[in-house]
């Protein structure tokens, strides 16, 4: 098992999760974060820290797509271990439907 970041992180990107991760397995894209599944130790401390409730265990049904996205982009995007402010309009997008199709960016974030 591993944890994965799902679509509600897109355009919210709160980053509370990165500070509590004991193995620094978060990677930053332009408008979301992902978890490297081979680095995640399944401790679960990140899940309750996410205000957007975007972090889920990959054992939940229907998360295969998100496991693939997390795996792919954790290899491409820079590591992030320090919380920064998320997008100013992040709260406006919390809970919005269809965020992947509307907003996902394959571009990397700035990382640490």
Tab-separated table of C-alpha atoms in Angstrom:
chain	number	residue	atom	x	y	z
A	1	UNK	CA	0.000	0.000	0.000
A	2	UNK	CA	0.946	3.620	-0.497
A	3	UNK	CA	-0.842	6.922	-0.249
A	4	UNK	CA	-1.721	8.946	-3.339
A	5	UNK	CA	-2.652	12.547	-3.959
A	6	UNK	CA	-5.919	12.870	-5.883
A	7	UNK	CA	-7.629	15.542	-7.968
A	8	UNK	CA	-8.822	17.772	-5.145
A	9	UNK	CA	-5.212	18.889	-4.647
A	10	UNK	CA	-5.247	20.496	-8.095
A	11	UNK	CA	-5.394	24.299	-7.762
A	12	UNK	CA	-5.596	23.965	-3.941
A	13	UNK	CA	-2.060	22.691	-3.187
A	14	UNK	CA	-2.145	23.506	0.522
A	15	UNK	CA	1.225	21.814	1.277
A	16	UNK	CA	0.473	21.047	4.946
A	17	UNK	CA	1.349	17.435	4.153
A	18	UNK	CA	4.963	18.029	3.168
A	19	UNK	CA	6.024	19.174	6.634
A	20	UNK	CA	4.815	16.042	8.410
A	21	UNK	CA	6.173	13.444	5.977
A	22	UNK	CA	9.053	11.611	7.702
A	23	UNK	CA	10.553	10.399	4.405
A	24	UNK	CA	10.089	13.510	2.219
A	25	UNK	CA	8.198	11.654	-0.518
A	26	UNK	CA	6.202	14.619	-1.889
A	27	UNK	CA	6.953	16.114	-5.285
A	28	UNK	CA	5.688	19.432	-6.580
A	29	UNK	CA	3.945	20.161	-9.827
A	30	UNK	CA	2.788	23.532	-11.057
A	31	UNK	CA	-0.635	23.194	-9.426
A	32	UNK	CA	-0.617	20.006	-7.334
A	33	UNK	CA	1.590	17.655	-5.331
A	34	UNK	CA	2.169	13.920	-5.761
A	35	UNK	CA	3.575	11.156	-3.553
A	36	UNK	CA	6.361	8.868	-4.755
A	37	UNK	CA	4.871	5.410	-4.099
A	38	UNK	CA	8.264	3.714	-3.757
A	39	UNK	CA	9.355	6.208	-1.090
A	40	UNK	CA	6.105	6.358	0.905
A	41	UNK	CA	6.288	4.201	4.048
A	42	UNK	CA	2.503	4.079	4.473
A	43	UNK	CA	2.589	5.811	7.850
A	44	UNK	CA	-0.496	7.887	7.031
A	45	UNK	CA	0.502	11.061	8.873
A	46	UNK	CA	-0.080	13.154	5.750
A	47	UNK	CA	-3.697	12.120	5.180
A	48	UNK	CA	-5.310	14.039	8.087
A	49	UNK	CA	-3.088	17.080	7.424
A	50	UNK	CA	-4.635	17.760	4.003
A	51	UNK	CA	-7.373	20.413	4.313
A	52	UNK	CA	-8.671	19.392	0.860
A	53	UNK	CA	-8.850	15.691	1.844
A	54	UNK	CA	-6.967	14.906	-1.373
A	55	UNK	CA	-4.660	12.245	0.116
A	56	UNK	CA	-6.015	8.703	0.122
A	57	UNK	CA	-4.637	5.180	0.629
A	58	UNK	CA	-4.289	3.485	-2.752
A	59	UNK	CA	-6.374	0.589	-1.439
A	60	UNK	CA	-9.553	2.650	-1.846
A	61	UNK	CA	-11.528	1.655	-4.950
A	62	UNK	CA	-11.048	3.689	-8.121
A	63	UNK	CA	-7.623	5.142	-7.378
A	64	UNK	CA	-5.608	3.251	-10.024
A	65	UNK	CA	-5.513	6.369	-12.220
A	66	UNK	CA	-4.110	8.406	-9.336
A	67	UNK	CA	-1.483	5.816	-8.467
A	68	UNK	CA	-0.254	6.012	-12.075
A	69	UNK	CA	-0.248	9.822	-12.044
A	70	UNK	CA	1.602	9.967	-8.705
A	71	UNK	CA	4.156	7.416	-9.928
A	72	UNK	CA	4.782	9.183	-13.239
A	73	UNK	CA	5.076	12.731	-11.956
A	74	UNK	CA	7.079	11.893	-8.819
A	75	UNK	CA	9.829	10.922	-11.279
A	76	UNK	CA	9.536	14.212	-13.200
A	77	UNK	CA	8.818	16.880	-10.597
A	78	UNK	CA	11.134	18.297	-7.877
A	79	UNK	CA	11.017	17.152	-4.270
A	80	UNK	CA	9.320	19.451	-1.773
A	81	UNK	CA	9.817	19.294	1.995
A	82	UNK	CA	9.009	22.838	3.104
A	83	UNK	CA	5.480	24.225	3.247
A	84	UNK	CA	4.828	27.398	1.292
A	85	UNK	CA	1.624	29.305	0.704
A	86	UNK	CA	-0.650	27.677	-1.825
A	87	UNK	CA	-2.503	29.500	-4.586
A	88	UNK	CA	-4.453	32.558	-3.437
A	89	UNK	CA	-7.629	31.152	-5.000
A	90	UNK	CA	-7.100	27.623	-3.660
A	91	UNK	CA	-10.138	27.583	-1.381
A	92	UNK	CA	-12.377	28.541	-4.308
A	93	UNK	CA	-11.406	25.294	-6.060
A	94	UNK	CA	-11.737	22.997	-3.036
A	95	UNK	CA	-14.306	20.331	-3.892
A	96	UNK	CA	-14.727	21.422	-7.507
A	97	UNK	CA	-15.591	18.586	-9.902
A	98	UNK	CA	-13.528	17.771	-12.997
A	99	UNK	CA	-10.359	19.512	-11.844
A	100	UNK	CA	-7.996	17.107	-13.608
A	101	UNK	CA	-9.593	17.680	-16.993
A	102	UNK	CA	-9.898	21.446	-16.474
A	103	UNK	CA	-6.676	22.396	-14.738
A	104	UNK	CA	-4.026	19.676	-14.455
A	105	UNK	CA	-0.594	20.883	-15.545
A	106	UNK	CA	2.291	18.508	-16.287
A	107	UNK	CA	4.739	21.342	-15.586
A	108	UNK	CA	6.994	21.061	-12.529
A	109	UNK	CA	6.708	23.303	-9.505
A	110	UNK	CA	9.693	25.031	-7.896
A	111	UNK	CA	10.428	22.382	-5.242
A	112	UNK	CA	12.749	23.206	-2.329
